[in-house]
mmCIF file of C-alpha atoms in Angstrom:
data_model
loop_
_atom_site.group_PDB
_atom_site.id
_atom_site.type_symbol
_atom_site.label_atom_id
_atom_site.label_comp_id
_atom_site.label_asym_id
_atom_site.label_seq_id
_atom_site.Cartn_x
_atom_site.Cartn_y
_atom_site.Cartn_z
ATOM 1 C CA UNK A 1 -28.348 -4.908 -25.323
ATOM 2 C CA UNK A 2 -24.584 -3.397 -25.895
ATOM 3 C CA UNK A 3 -23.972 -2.476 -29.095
ATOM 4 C CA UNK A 4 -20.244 -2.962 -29.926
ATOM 5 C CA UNK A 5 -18.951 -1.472 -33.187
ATOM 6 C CA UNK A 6 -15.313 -2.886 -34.305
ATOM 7 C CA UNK A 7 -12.460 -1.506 -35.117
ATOM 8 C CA UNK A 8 -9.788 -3.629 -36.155
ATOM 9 C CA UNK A 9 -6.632 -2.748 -36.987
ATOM 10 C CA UNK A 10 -3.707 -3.749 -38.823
ATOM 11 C CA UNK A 11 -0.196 -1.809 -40.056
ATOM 12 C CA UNK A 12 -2.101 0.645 -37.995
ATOM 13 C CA UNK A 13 -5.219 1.291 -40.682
ATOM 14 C CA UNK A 14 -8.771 0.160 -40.027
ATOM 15 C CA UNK A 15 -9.510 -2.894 -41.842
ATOM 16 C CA UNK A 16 -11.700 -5.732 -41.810
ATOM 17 C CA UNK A 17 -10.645 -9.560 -42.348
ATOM 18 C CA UNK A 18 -12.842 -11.795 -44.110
ATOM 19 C CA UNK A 19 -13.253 -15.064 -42.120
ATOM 20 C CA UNK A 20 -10.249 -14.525 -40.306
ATOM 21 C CA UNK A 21 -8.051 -14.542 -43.257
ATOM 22 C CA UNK A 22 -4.723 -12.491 -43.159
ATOM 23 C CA UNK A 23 -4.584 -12.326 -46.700
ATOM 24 C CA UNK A 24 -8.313 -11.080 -47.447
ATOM 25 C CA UNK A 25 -8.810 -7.952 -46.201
ATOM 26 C CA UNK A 26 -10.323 -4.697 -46.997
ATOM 27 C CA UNK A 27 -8.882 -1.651 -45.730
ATOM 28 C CA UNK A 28 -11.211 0.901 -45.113
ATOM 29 C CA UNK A 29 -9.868 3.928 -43.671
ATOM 30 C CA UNK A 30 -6.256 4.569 -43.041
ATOM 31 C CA UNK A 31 -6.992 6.502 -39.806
ATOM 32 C CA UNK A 32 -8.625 4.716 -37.308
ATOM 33 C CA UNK A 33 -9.220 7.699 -35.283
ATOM 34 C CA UNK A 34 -11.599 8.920 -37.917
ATOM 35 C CA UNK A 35 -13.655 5.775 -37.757
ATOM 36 C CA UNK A 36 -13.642 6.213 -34.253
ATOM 37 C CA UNK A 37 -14.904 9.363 -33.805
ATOM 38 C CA UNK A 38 -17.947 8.425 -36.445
ATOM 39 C CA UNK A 39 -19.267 5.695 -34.180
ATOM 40 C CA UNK A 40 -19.296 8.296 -31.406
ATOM 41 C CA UNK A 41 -21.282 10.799 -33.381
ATOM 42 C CA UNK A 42 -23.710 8.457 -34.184
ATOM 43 C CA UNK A 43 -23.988 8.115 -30.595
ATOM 44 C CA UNK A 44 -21.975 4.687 -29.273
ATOM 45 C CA UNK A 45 -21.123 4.326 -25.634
ATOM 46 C CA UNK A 46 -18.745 1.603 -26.945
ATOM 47 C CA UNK A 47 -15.971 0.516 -28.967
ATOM 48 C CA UNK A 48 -14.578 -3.006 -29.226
ATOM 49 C CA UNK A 49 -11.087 -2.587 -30.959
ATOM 50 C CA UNK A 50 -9.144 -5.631 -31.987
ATOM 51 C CA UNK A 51 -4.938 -5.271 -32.701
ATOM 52 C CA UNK A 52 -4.858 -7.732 -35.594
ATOM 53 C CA UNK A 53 -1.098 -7.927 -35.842
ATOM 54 C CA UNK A 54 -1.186 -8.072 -31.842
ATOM 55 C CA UNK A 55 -3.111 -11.372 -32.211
ATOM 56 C CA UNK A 56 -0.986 -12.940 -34.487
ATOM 57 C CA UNK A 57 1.969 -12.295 -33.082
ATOM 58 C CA UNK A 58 1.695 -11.919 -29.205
ATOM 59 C CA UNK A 59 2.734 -8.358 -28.599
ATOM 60 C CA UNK A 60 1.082 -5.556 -27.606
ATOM 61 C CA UNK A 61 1.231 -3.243 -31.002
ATOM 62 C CA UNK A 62 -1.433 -0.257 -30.945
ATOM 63 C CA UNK A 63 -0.993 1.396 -27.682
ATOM 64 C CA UNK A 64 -0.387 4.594 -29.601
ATOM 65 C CA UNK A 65 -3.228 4.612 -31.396
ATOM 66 C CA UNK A 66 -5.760 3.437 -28.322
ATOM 67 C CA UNK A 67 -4.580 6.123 -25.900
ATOM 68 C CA UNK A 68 -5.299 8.557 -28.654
ATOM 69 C CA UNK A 69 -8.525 7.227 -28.679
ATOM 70 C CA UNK A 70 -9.022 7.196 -24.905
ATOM 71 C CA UNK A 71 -7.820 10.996 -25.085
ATOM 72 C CA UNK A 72 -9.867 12.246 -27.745
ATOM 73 C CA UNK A 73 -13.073 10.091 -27.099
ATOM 74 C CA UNK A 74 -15.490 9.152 -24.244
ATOM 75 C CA UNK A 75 -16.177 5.434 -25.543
ATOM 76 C CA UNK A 76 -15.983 2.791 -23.066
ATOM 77 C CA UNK A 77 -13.182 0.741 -24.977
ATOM 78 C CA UNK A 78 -12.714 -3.267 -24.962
ATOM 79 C CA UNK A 79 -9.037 -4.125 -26.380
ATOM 80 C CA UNK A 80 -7.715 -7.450 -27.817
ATOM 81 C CA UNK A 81 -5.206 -8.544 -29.913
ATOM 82 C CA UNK A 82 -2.006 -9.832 -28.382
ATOM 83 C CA UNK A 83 -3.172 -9.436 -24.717
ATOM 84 C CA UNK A 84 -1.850 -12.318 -23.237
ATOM 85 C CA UNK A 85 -0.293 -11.462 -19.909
ATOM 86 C CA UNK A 86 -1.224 -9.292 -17.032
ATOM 87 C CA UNK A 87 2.352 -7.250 -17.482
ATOM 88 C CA UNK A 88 0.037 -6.436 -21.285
ATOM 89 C CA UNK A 89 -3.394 -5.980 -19.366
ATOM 90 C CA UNK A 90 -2.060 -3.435 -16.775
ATOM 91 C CA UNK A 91 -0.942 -1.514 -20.179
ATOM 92 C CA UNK A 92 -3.809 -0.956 -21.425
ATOM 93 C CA UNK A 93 -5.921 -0.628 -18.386
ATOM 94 C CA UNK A 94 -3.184 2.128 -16.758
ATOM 95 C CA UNK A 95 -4.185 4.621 -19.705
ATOM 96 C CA UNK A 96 -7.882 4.354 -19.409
ATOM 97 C CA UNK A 97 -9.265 1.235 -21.141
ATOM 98 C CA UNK A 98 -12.281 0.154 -19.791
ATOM 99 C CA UNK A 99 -11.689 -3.625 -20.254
ATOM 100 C CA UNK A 100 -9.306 -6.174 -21.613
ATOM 101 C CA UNK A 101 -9.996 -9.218 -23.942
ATOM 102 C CA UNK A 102 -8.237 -12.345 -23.432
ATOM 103 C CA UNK A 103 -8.251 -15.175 -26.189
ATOM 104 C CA UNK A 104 -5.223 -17.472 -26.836
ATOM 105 C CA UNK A 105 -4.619 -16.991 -22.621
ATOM 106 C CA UNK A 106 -7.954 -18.918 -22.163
ATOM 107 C CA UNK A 107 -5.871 -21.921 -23.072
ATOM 108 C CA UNK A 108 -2.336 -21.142 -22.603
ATOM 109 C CA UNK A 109 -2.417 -19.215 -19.678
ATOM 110 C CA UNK A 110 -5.286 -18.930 -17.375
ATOM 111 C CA UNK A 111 -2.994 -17.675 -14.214
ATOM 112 C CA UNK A 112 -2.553 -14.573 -15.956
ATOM 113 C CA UNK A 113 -6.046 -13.843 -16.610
ATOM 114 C CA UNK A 114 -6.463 -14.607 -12.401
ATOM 115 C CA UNK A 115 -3.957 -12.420 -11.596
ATOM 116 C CA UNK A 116 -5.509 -9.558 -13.850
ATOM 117 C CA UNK A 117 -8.878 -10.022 -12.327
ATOM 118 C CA UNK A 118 -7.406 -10.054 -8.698
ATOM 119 C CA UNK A 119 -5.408 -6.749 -9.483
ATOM 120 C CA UNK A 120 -8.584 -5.030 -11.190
ATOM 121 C CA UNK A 121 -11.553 -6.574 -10.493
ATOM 122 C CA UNK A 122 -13.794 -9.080 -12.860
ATOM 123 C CA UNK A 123 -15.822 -6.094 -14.613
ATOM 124 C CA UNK A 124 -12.288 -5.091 -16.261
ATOM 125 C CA UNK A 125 -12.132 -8.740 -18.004
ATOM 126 C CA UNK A 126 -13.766 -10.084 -20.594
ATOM 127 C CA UNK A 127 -12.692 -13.832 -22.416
ATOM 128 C CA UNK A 128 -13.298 -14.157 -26.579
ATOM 129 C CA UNK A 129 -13.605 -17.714 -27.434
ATOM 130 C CA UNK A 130 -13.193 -18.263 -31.038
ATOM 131 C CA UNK A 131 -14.685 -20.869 -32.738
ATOM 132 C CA UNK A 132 -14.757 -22.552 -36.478
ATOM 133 C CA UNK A 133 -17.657 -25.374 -36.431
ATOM 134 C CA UNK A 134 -17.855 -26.134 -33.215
ATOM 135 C CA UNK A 135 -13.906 -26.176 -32.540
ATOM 136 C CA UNK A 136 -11.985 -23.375 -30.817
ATOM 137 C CA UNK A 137 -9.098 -21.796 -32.394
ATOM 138 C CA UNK A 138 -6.074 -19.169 -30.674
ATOM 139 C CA UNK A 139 -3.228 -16.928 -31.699
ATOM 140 C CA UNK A 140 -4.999 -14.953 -34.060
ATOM 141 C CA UNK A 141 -7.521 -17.429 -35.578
ATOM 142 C CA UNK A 142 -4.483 -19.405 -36.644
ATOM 143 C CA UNK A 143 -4.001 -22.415 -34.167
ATOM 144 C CA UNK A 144 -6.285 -25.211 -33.153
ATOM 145 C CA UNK A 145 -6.933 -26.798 -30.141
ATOM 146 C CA UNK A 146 -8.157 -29.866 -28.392
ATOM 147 C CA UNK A 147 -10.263 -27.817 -25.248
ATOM 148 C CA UNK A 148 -14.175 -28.458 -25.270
ATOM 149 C CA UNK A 149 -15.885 -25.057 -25.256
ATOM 150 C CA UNK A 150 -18.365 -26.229 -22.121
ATOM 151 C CA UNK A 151 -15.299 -27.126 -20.074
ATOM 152 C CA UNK A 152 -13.437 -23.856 -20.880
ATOM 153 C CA UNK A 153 -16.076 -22.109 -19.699
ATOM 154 C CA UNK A 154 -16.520 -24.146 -16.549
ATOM 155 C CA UNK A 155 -12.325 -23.678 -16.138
ATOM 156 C CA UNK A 156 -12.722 -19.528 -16.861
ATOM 157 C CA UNK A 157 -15.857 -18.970 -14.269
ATOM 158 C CA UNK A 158 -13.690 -20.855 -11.512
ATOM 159 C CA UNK A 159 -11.148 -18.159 -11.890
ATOM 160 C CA UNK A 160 -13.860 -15.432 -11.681
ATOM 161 C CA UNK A 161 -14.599 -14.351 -15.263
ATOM 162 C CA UNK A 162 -18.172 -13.065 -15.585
ATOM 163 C CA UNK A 163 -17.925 -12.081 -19.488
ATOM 164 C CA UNK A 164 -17.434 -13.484 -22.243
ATOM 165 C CA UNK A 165 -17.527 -13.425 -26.526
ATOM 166 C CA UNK A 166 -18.314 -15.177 -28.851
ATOM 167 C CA UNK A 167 -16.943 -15.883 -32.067
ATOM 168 C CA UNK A 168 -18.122 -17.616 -34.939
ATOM 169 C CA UNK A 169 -15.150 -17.397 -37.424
ATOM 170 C CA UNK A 170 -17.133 -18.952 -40.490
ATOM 171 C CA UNK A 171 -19.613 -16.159 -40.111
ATOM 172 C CA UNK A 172 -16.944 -13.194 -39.664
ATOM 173 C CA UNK A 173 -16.541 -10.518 -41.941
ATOM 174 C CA UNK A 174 -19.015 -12.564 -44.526
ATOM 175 C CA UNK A 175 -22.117 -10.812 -43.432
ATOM 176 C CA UNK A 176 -24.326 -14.027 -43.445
ATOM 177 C CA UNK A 177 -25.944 -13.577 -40.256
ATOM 178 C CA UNK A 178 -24.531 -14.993 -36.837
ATOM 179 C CA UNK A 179 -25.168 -19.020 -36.456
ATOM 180 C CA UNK A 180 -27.806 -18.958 -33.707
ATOM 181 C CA UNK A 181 -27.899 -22.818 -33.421
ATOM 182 C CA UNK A 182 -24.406 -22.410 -31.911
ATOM 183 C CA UNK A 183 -25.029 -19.548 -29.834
ATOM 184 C CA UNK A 184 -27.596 -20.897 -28.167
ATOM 185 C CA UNK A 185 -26.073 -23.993 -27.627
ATOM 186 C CA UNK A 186 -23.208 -21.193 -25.735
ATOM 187 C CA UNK A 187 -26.058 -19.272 -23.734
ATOM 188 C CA UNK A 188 -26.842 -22.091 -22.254
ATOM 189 C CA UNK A 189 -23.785 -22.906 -20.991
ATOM 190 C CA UNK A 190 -23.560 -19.812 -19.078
ATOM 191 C CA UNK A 191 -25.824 -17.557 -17.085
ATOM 192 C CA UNK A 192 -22.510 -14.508 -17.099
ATOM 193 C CA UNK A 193 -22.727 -11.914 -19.939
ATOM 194 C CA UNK A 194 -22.325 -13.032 -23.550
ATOM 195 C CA UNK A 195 -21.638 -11.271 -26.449
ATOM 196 C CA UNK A 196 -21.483 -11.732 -29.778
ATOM 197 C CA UNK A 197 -19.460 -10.729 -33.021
ATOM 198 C CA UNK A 198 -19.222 -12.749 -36.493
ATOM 199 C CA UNK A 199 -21.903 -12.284 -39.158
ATOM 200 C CA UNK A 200 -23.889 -9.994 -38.128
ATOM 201 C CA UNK A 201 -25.502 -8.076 -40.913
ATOM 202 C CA UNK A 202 -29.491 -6.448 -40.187
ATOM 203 C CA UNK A 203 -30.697 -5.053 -37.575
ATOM 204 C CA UNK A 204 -33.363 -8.323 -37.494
ATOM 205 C CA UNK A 205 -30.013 -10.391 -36.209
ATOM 206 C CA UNK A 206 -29.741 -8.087 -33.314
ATOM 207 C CA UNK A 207 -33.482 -8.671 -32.367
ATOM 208 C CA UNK A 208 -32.825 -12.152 -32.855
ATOM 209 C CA UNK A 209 -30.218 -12.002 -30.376
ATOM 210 C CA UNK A 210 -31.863 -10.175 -27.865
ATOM 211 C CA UNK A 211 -34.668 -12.829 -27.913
ATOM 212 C CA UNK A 212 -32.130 -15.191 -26.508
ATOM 213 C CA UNK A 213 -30.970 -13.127 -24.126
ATOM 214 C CA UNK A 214 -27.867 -12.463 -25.316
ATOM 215 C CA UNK A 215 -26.066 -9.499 -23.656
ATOM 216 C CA UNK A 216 -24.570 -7.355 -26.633
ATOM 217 C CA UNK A 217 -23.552 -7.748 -29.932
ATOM 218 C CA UNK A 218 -19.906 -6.752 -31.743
ATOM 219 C CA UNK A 219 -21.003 -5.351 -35.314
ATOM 220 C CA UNK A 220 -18.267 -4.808 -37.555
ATOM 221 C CA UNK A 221 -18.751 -5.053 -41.667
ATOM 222 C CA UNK A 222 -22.146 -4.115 -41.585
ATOM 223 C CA UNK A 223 -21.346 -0.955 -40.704
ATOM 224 C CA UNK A 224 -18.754 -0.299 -43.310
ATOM 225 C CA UNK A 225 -20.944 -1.601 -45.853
ATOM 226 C CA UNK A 226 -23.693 0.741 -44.805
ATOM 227 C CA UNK A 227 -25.626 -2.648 -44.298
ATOM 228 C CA UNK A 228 -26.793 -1.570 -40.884
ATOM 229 C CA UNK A 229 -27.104 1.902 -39.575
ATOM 230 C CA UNK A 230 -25.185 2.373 -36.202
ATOM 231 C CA UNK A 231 -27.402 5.329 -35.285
ATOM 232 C CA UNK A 232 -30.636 3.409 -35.882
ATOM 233 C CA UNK A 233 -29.511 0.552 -34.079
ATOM 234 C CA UNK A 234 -28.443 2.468 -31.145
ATOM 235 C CA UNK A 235 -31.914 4.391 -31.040
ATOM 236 C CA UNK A 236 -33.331 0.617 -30.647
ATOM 237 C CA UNK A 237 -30.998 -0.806 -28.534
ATOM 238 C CA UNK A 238 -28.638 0.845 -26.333
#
């Protein structure tokens, strides 16, 4: 099991969004750098960093701050936010991410997440689908759409993706534990890697998780609220 902790930012400070919201956040450190390098002493191999104003606007907006990262870290880093072309990708990937999250492309844009996967190979992508009950949702959490989650999938492993995340909006940033009705219903619609981020608030979800084989898990307001230990979990897990 991965253990993912999240860093999102917005205005460039470290903040968390409560069910997607815009306007309910809580800032938590103006320097995401710092946060950064506390999830590495507690001894994370990963990072999964999301550029909140990125998503909502479809632009690339942090790439200051993430090389900075990359420079003065040794996390293997996951970036999204924004991402939707490879012209973005190759961005990111040129100063030493490890791999790039695609969303809102997923629907919009699939070519572009091809192209990326033919120009850097498939362990370089991964796909977030974002979902409130049941019904998937783009450009920041703030458009719907019409596409069924099992043919997405089918459309996304066609064009070679072999990960993917999973988002339950309803359950992010609320710290109510992930729904596992739903992510089962999601592991068994695909035998590639799966991970998952919304809710997730004791290290008990985590085993839960692992027990249906799910892959890794994105851990985000727990942590900030001292609700889960990232040292402990990593001792268990990683």
């Amino acid at each position: 099991m991965k253990i993912y902790p999240a860093l999102d930012i917005k205005n460039g400070k470290c903040v968390r969004l409560i069910k997607g919201n815009y306007n309910d956040e809580i800032v938590f450190n103006k320097n995401p750098l710092d946060v950064v390098k506390e999830f590495e002493d507690a001894g994370s191999k990963y990072l999964h960093v999301i550029d909140l104003d990125g998503a909502k606007e479809g632009d690339t907006k942090i790439i200051t701050i993430v090389e900075q990262i990359v420079q003065e870290t040794s996390l293997k880093i996951q970036i999204g936010g924004g991402i939707r072309k490879y012209d973005q990708a190759k961005l990111y990937l040129d100063i030493g991410v490890d791999r790039i999250i695609f969303g809102t492309s997923a629907i919009h844009n699939q070519q572009e997440i091809k192209k990326t996967i033919n120009e850097f190979d498939s362990n370089k992508i991964v796909v977030s689908i974002d979902a409130l009950k049941g019904k998937i949702k783009t450009s920041g959490w703030l458009k719907n759409t019409k596409k069924n989650i099992k043919d997405l999938i089918s459309e996304l492993e066609m064009i070679g993706v072999q990960s993917f995340i999973y988002t339950d909006i309803e359950k992010d940033g609320t710290l109510s534990a992930p729904n596992f009705e739903y992510i089962k219903q999601f592991r068994e619609l695909s035998t590639n890697e799966l991970l998952i981020a919304g809710g997730i608030s004791s290290i008990e979800d985590i085993f839960k998780l692992e027990k249906i084989n799910i892959d890794g898990a994105i851990i985000g307001m727990a942590l900030y609220t001292n609700q889960i230990n990232l040292k402990n979990v990593i001792k268990n897990f990683q």
